[in-house]
Amino acid sequence: MISIVIPTFNEIRNISEIINQLLILDFSSDLEIIIVDDNSSDGTADKVRQLVHNDKRIRLINRVGRSGLSSAIKEGCLCASGELVVVMDADGQHDPSYIRKALKCIESSKVDIVIGSRFTIGSRIRGLSKNRERGSSLANSLARLSLYGYYNYLSDYMSGFLVFNRKVCLEFIEKIDVNGFKFFYELLAVSKGKLKVDEIPILFKERLHGFSKLDLSVVWDFFISLIHSFIRRIIPRRAVSFALVGSIGVFVQLFTIYFLMGVFNLAFEQVLPVGVIVAASSNFIINNLLTFRINRLEGKSFFFGLFKFLLVSSLPIIANIGVTNLFYSQLSVNTFISQIGGILVVFIWNYAASSKVVWNN
Ligand code: GDD
Ligand code: MN
């Protein structure tokens, strides 16, 4: 059996066409098409339900309360029953004819995965603006660098079109972080070079209808994934995001303090508490938008959350001084090492306590 997994988010105008194209493909084995929809507001799931009535090879997973491209693909793959699994987009950018080519390739080159590459000899990109193509190509080089030592022979690390052997890849797919970035990139990162991958060139076409879902949060996820891979994934992915937001907070605090001192001619002691509160609040807002967006707080809960966040992070300000002094007196007389020690302990506290208390995660 071959399983085709298609993630969808607001693709009502594309979904029938792509499914119909897939149903008429002539495979020698059985076929199942798994649509993983994230409760699209345009009625994509209902459209799929109608199609299921006509053809039982179609299946729908409608997710409520879980979201994200990578996690949708992961869920679809875990529910698949085929020996081989195909992952592709719903918007027509991946032509169904590549499935047959990829199946041939996986058989002849005896690899575990075959991907459709947008950046190899024979590939073409029609469906990206010049700017997005440049951005994509730069992101691709960074992705290769972040996986140093693994898979440096590939040309497209963020492809959305892949065919793989389910049994071989399953143990790695289970480990993919649900908050992760692109499914294929995550699979490469968690498998650490253990999978054999080959590529076929593809023409990446224009979208049939609707818009790309690439936004600021996807770009953020990309940077988090890069850093996460660079540090060899030794800490949880969300902790990386939390730390990056924390370092933005450092700049917010410095800026606020020097701004208030410069413009209003105030003393350092007067503006320090303001700077600290502004920085902590901005950390809360960015974490709520990005790091914890799956549990995002809105309305009344937003303000209650902000209050809890300030409370949770005020403890370590006191603790920071205590811990740094302790490091200084007990372990190291080096002021730098003592401060880093203090910051580390405070970071762990802040991350753990706000995950639990503020975002209830
Ligand atoms: N379930 C679910 N949840 N599906 C999603 C989500 C989500 O949060 N976000 C996007 N999708 C679906 C879309 O409906 C579409 O079928 C497919 O995933 C690709 O999304 P697009 O929004 O069309 O992505 P793109 O064309 O900008 O990005 C392409 O290039 C990337 C690499 O730069 C795609 O081919 C990606 O798969 C690829 O990784
Ligand atoms: Mn697309």
XYZ file of C-alpha atoms and ligand atoms in Angstrom:
401
model
C 0.000 0.000 0.000
C 1.026 3.586 -0.689
C -0.125 6.333 1.690
C -0.226 9.926 0.548
C -0.221 12.452 3.395
C -1.385 15.985 2.572
C -1.410 18.740 5.211
C -4.048 21.409 4.602
C -4.859 24.771 6.028
C -7.542 26.784 4.208
C -7.189 24.954 0.898
C -10.863 24.567 -0.023
C -10.260 25.773 -3.580
C -7.365 23.376 -4.200
C -8.196 20.202 -2.322
C -10.655 18.545 -4.746
C -8.408 19.077 -7.712
C -5.338 17.573 -6.094
C -7.271 14.595 -4.705
C -8.870 13.902 -8.090
C -5.484 14.010 -9.785
C -4.157 11.503 -7.256
C -7.115 9.128 -7.515
C -6.625 8.646 -11.248
C -2.944 7.801 -10.925
C -2.469 4.164 -11.705
C -0.510 2.514 -8.895
C 0.074 -1.213 -8.866
C -0.548 -1.201 -5.105
C -3.424 -0.033 -2.902
C -3.732 3.633 -2.139
C -4.832 5.732 0.810
C -4.913 9.515 0.838
C -4.725 11.088 4.295
C -5.695 14.742 4.564
C -4.552 16.364 7.812
C -6.499 19.567 8.293
C -6.024 22.029 11.144
C -9.673 22.952 11.483
C -9.531 25.355 8.517
C -12.074 28.150 8.730
C -12.894 27.911 5.006
C -14.514 24.474 5.294
C -11.688 22.384 3.811
C -12.523 19.491 6.151
C -16.185 19.402 5.083
C -15.119 19.391 1.467
C -12.912 16.369 2.183
C -15.808 14.640 3.983
C -17.907 14.986 0.820
C -15.126 13.434 -1.239
C -14.782 10.528 1.227
C -18.398 9.566 0.456
C -17.431 8.970 -3.170
C -14.151 7.224 -2.569
C -13.150 5.271 0.521
C -9.455 5.590 -0.246
C -9.625 9.105 1.162
C -9.281 9.690 4.911
C -9.585 12.838 6.946
C -7.834 13.807 10.155
C -9.389 17.004 11.449
C -7.319 18.492 14.236
C -8.658 20.870 16.829
C -6.345 22.298 19.456
C -3.200 21.082 17.711
C -1.624 22.958 14.870
C 1.435 23.479 12.725
C 2.666 22.122 9.438
C 5.344 19.832 10.803
C 3.104 18.376 13.496
C 0.289 17.832 10.956
C 2.599 15.845 8.681
C 3.914 13.887 11.666
C 0.378 12.960 12.698
C -0.544 11.931 9.156
C 2.562 9.754 8.841
C 1.927 8.066 12.196
C -1.614 7.196 11.047
C -0.476 5.887 7.650
C -0.569 2.156 6.904
C 1.326 2.012 3.618
C 4.773 0.543 3.243
C 5.708 3.704 1.387
C 4.496 7.149 2.411
C 4.312 10.202 0.162
C 4.124 13.711 1.663
C 3.101 16.598 -0.572
C 1.398 20.003 -0.584
C -2.285 20.525 -1.381
C -1.882 23.674 -3.434
C -0.677 22.165 -6.713
C 2.949 23.280 -6.313
C 4.033 19.610 -6.336
C 2.889 17.846 -9.465
C 1.462 14.356 -8.753
C 3.524 12.937 -11.627
C 6.616 13.180 -9.401
C 5.214 10.426 -7.194
C 5.846 7.784 -9.824
C 9.359 9.136 -10.481
C 10.132 9.157 -6.771
C 8.782 5.621 -6.319
C 11.013 4.391 -9.149
C 13.987 6.179 -7.639
C 13.439 4.783 -4.118
C 13.361 1.304 -5.603
C 16.322 1.628 -7.948
C 18.690 3.533 -5.665
C 17.784 1.442 -2.596
C 17.456 4.441 -0.293
C 15.063 5.152 2.607
C 13.829 8.531 1.375
C 13.533 10.296 -1.958
C 12.748 13.999 -1.988
C 11.756 16.405 -4.731
C 14.486 19.027 -4.826
C 13.987 22.629 -5.946
C 17.718 23.326 -6.021
C 19.479 20.649 -8.049
C 20.457 20.215 -11.690
C 17.249 20.028 -13.697
C 15.081 21.719 -11.034
C 13.052 24.816 -11.699
C 11.165 27.219 -9.468
C 8.189 29.009 -10.892
C 6.084 29.377 -7.770
C 8.282 31.697 -5.688
C 8.912 35.412 -6.094
C 12.551 36.332 -6.845
C 12.949 37.578 -3.263
C 11.428 34.504 -1.716
C 13.587 32.320 -3.975
C 16.731 34.117 -2.780
C 15.562 33.865 0.830
C 14.778 30.193 0.380
C 18.171 29.489 -1.116
C 19.978 31.304 1.727
C 17.851 29.480 4.293
C 18.755 26.240 2.559
C 22.502 26.920 2.878
C 22.078 27.788 6.568
C 20.109 24.587 7.052
C 22.914 22.539 5.504
C 25.430 24.271 7.776
C 23.329 23.626 10.886
C 23.299 19.899 10.146
C 27.108 19.858 9.787
C 28.408 16.357 9.473
C 25.061 14.934 8.419
C 23.572 14.821 4.938
C 25.796 17.494 3.394
C 25.312 15.821 0.007
C 21.706 17.078 -0.311
C 20.534 20.152 -2.232
C 17.106 20.909 -0.648
C 16.766 20.624 3.133
C 13.266 22.041 3.354
C 11.456 20.209 0.641
C 7.767 19.600 1.181
C 7.706 16.667 -1.236
C 9.046 13.333 -0.057
C 8.557 9.615 -0.359
C 9.880 7.327 2.337
C 9.927 3.828 3.666
C 7.587 3.960 6.653
C 9.085 1.160 8.754
C 12.640 2.479 8.451
C 11.758 6.107 9.205
C 9.144 5.500 11.921
C 11.501 5.513 14.917
C 12.800 8.938 13.852
C 9.394 10.366 12.972
C 8.183 9.507 16.472
C 10.956 11.709 17.851
C 10.118 14.785 15.760
C 9.240 17.730 17.993
C 5.603 18.740 17.383
C 6.601 22.398 17.610
C 9.253 21.774 14.996
C 9.812 23.591 11.748
C 9.769 21.776 8.378
C 9.043 18.082 8.700
C 11.845 16.939 6.383
C 14.443 19.150 8.075
C 13.403 17.814 11.492
C 13.604 14.249 10.204
C 17.162 14.883 9.007
C 18.087 16.478 12.331
C 16.736 13.692 14.545
C 18.064 10.860 12.375
C 21.615 12.280 12.500
C 22.809 10.917 9.185
C 21.397 7.408 9.698
C 18.987 7.528 6.742
C 19.889 7.117 3.086
C 18.390 9.927 1.034
C 18.255 10.550 -2.700
C 16.786 13.438 -4.695
C 14.914 13.962 -7.926
C 14.741 17.403 -9.550
C 11.287 18.985 -9.607
C 9.563 21.956 -11.107
C 8.080 23.865 -8.172
C 4.947 25.278 -9.760
C 2.769 28.243 -8.860
C 0.039 27.783 -6.299
C -3.351 27.051 -7.897
C -5.425 29.284 -5.571
C -5.048 31.036 -2.241
C -1.965 32.162 -0.373
C 1.186 30.719 1.139
C 1.091 30.298 4.932
C 4.660 31.494 5.356
C 4.651 34.249 7.973
C 6.834 35.718 10.718
C 6.215 32.762 13.023
C 7.491 30.343 10.340
C 10.644 32.442 9.932
C 11.069 32.469 13.717
C 10.635 28.673 13.804
C 13.333 28.394 11.180
C 15.866 30.314 13.288
C 14.970 28.325 16.369
C 15.498 25.089 14.425
C 18.870 26.307 13.187
C 20.108 27.167 16.681
C 18.562 23.984 18.060
C 20.543 21.952 15.513
C 23.750 23.962 15.958
C 23.754 23.109 19.671
C 22.991 19.498 18.758
C 19.556 19.620 20.394
C 20.863 19.299 23.945
C 18.069 21.454 25.408
C 14.346 21.469 24.538
C 13.393 23.415 21.436
C 11.115 25.784 23.326
C 13.908 26.595 25.747
C 15.926 27.808 22.740
C 13.057 30.075 21.733
C 12.667 31.281 25.329
C 16.389 32.057 25.535
C 16.353 33.966 22.241
C 13.411 36.056 23.472
C 15.349 36.630 26.701
C 18.301 38.001 24.761
C 15.998 40.348 22.845
C 14.835 41.492 26.308
C 18.409 42.473 27.170
C 18.397 44.955 24.288
C 14.919 46.213 25.181
C 16.095 46.913 28.732
C 19.295 48.681 27.639
C 17.408 50.752 25.093
C 14.638 51.742 27.528
C 17.081 52.746 30.235
C 19.377 54.840 28.040
C 16.397 56.354 26.251
C 14.724 57.485 29.488
C 18.000 58.721 30.941
C 18.882 60.633 27.784
C 15.507 62.136 26.946
C 14.095 62.839 30.405
C 17.375 63.398 32.161
C 16.509 60.885 34.889
C 18.916 59.104 37.209
C 19.920 55.471 36.613
C 18.331 54.305 39.891
C 15.036 55.934 38.878
C 14.777 54.317 35.448
C 16.193 50.882 36.336
C 12.886 49.425 37.651
C 11.035 50.821 34.625
C 13.585 49.278 32.230
C 13.346 45.902 33.964
C 9.529 45.867 33.874
C 9.393 46.993 30.227
C 11.895 44.284 29.251
C 10.014 41.582 31.187
C 6.697 42.654 29.655
C 8.134 42.625 26.158
C 9.533 39.146 26.836
C 6.070 38.035 27.873
C 4.446 39.471 24.750
C 6.972 37.916 22.345
C 6.880 34.539 24.095
C 3.098 34.632 23.931
C 3.226 35.396 20.198
C 5.941 32.920 19.258
C 7.343 30.490 21.847
C 3.994 29.537 23.368
C 1.711 30.440 20.495
C -0.004 27.038 20.656
C -1.132 27.967 24.184
C -1.495 31.668 23.346
C -3.237 33.757 26.018
C -5.817 36.237 24.819
C -8.286 38.732 26.332
C -8.508 38.600 30.104
C -6.070 35.682 30.334
C -3.460 37.811 28.571
C -3.370 40.363 31.401
C -3.590 37.701 34.098
C -0.711 35.893 32.333
C 1.374 39.064 32.179
C 0.875 39.553 35.907
C 1.893 35.953 36.649
C 4.901 36.270 34.345
C 6.128 39.395 36.136
C 5.628 37.657 39.465
C 7.423 34.499 38.341
C 10.342 36.454 36.914
C 10.694 38.810 39.858
C 11.798 35.974 42.129
C 14.923 35.228 40.092
C 15.979 38.879 40.116
C 16.516 38.422 43.837
C 17.746 34.876 43.298
C 20.159 36.026 40.610
C 22.039 38.188 43.087
C 22.014 35.386 45.671
C 23.101 32.668 43.261
C 25.801 34.839 41.689
C 27.168 35.681 45.132
C 27.070 32.004 46.064
C 29.012 31.050 42.931
C 31.451 33.834 43.673
C 32.063 32.875 47.288
C 31.840 29.064 47.051
C 32.916 27.975 43.574
C 34.775 30.597 41.643
C 36.209 33.990 42.401
C 35.956 34.784 38.713
C 33.192 37.409 38.411
C 32.397 36.383 34.837
C 31.896 32.690 35.620
C 29.837 33.616 38.694
C 27.543 35.799 36.637
C 27.108 33.144 33.946
C 26.314 30.644 36.714
C 23.689 33.005 38.125
C 22.170 33.661 34.707
C 21.983 29.929 33.915
C 20.163 29.054 37.126
C 17.778 31.965 36.635
C 17.148 30.991 33.012
C 16.229 27.435 33.956
C 13.916 28.719 36.681
C 12.248 31.244 34.395
C 11.719 28.746 31.598
C 10.415 25.961 33.812
C 8.247 28.171 36.002
C 6.650 30.179 33.213
C 6.012 27.077 31.081
C 4.091 25.597 33.990
C 2.549 28.576 35.727
C 1.955 31.098 32.925
C 1.267 29.007 29.808
C 0.154 25.936 31.709
C 2.246 23.661 29.531
N -2.403 21.072 8.600
C -1.661 22.152 8.298
N -1.308 23.013 9.305
N -1.278 22.378 7.028
C -0.550 23.481 6.762
C -0.149 24.405 7.747
C -0.567 24.148 9.098
O -0.277 24.884 10.039
N 0.587 25.385 7.154
C 0.641 25.073 5.848
N -0.054 23.935 5.600
C -0.237 23.233 4.314
C -0.793 24.082 3.204
O -2.209 24.056 3.191
C -0.193 23.435 1.975
O -0.911 22.304 1.577
C 1.173 22.963 2.458
O 1.059 22.838 3.867
C 2.301 23.960 2.123
O 2.001 25.220 2.662
P 2.265 26.575 1.860
O 1.776 27.682 2.714
O 1.747 26.462 0.469
O 3.857 26.574 1.872
P 4.801 27.286 0.837
O 4.409 26.952 -0.559
O 4.941 28.703 1.194
O 6.171 26.533 1.191
C 6.693 25.532 0.353
O 8.066 25.579 0.468
C 8.571 25.153 1.699
C 10.050 25.327 1.715
O 10.409 26.647 1.537
C 6.128 24.169 0.699
O 6.514 23.221 -0.314
C 6.666 23.644 1.983
O 6.214 22.300 2.201
C 8.167 23.717 1.938
O 8.697 23.214 3.129
Mn 2.653 26.255 -1.347
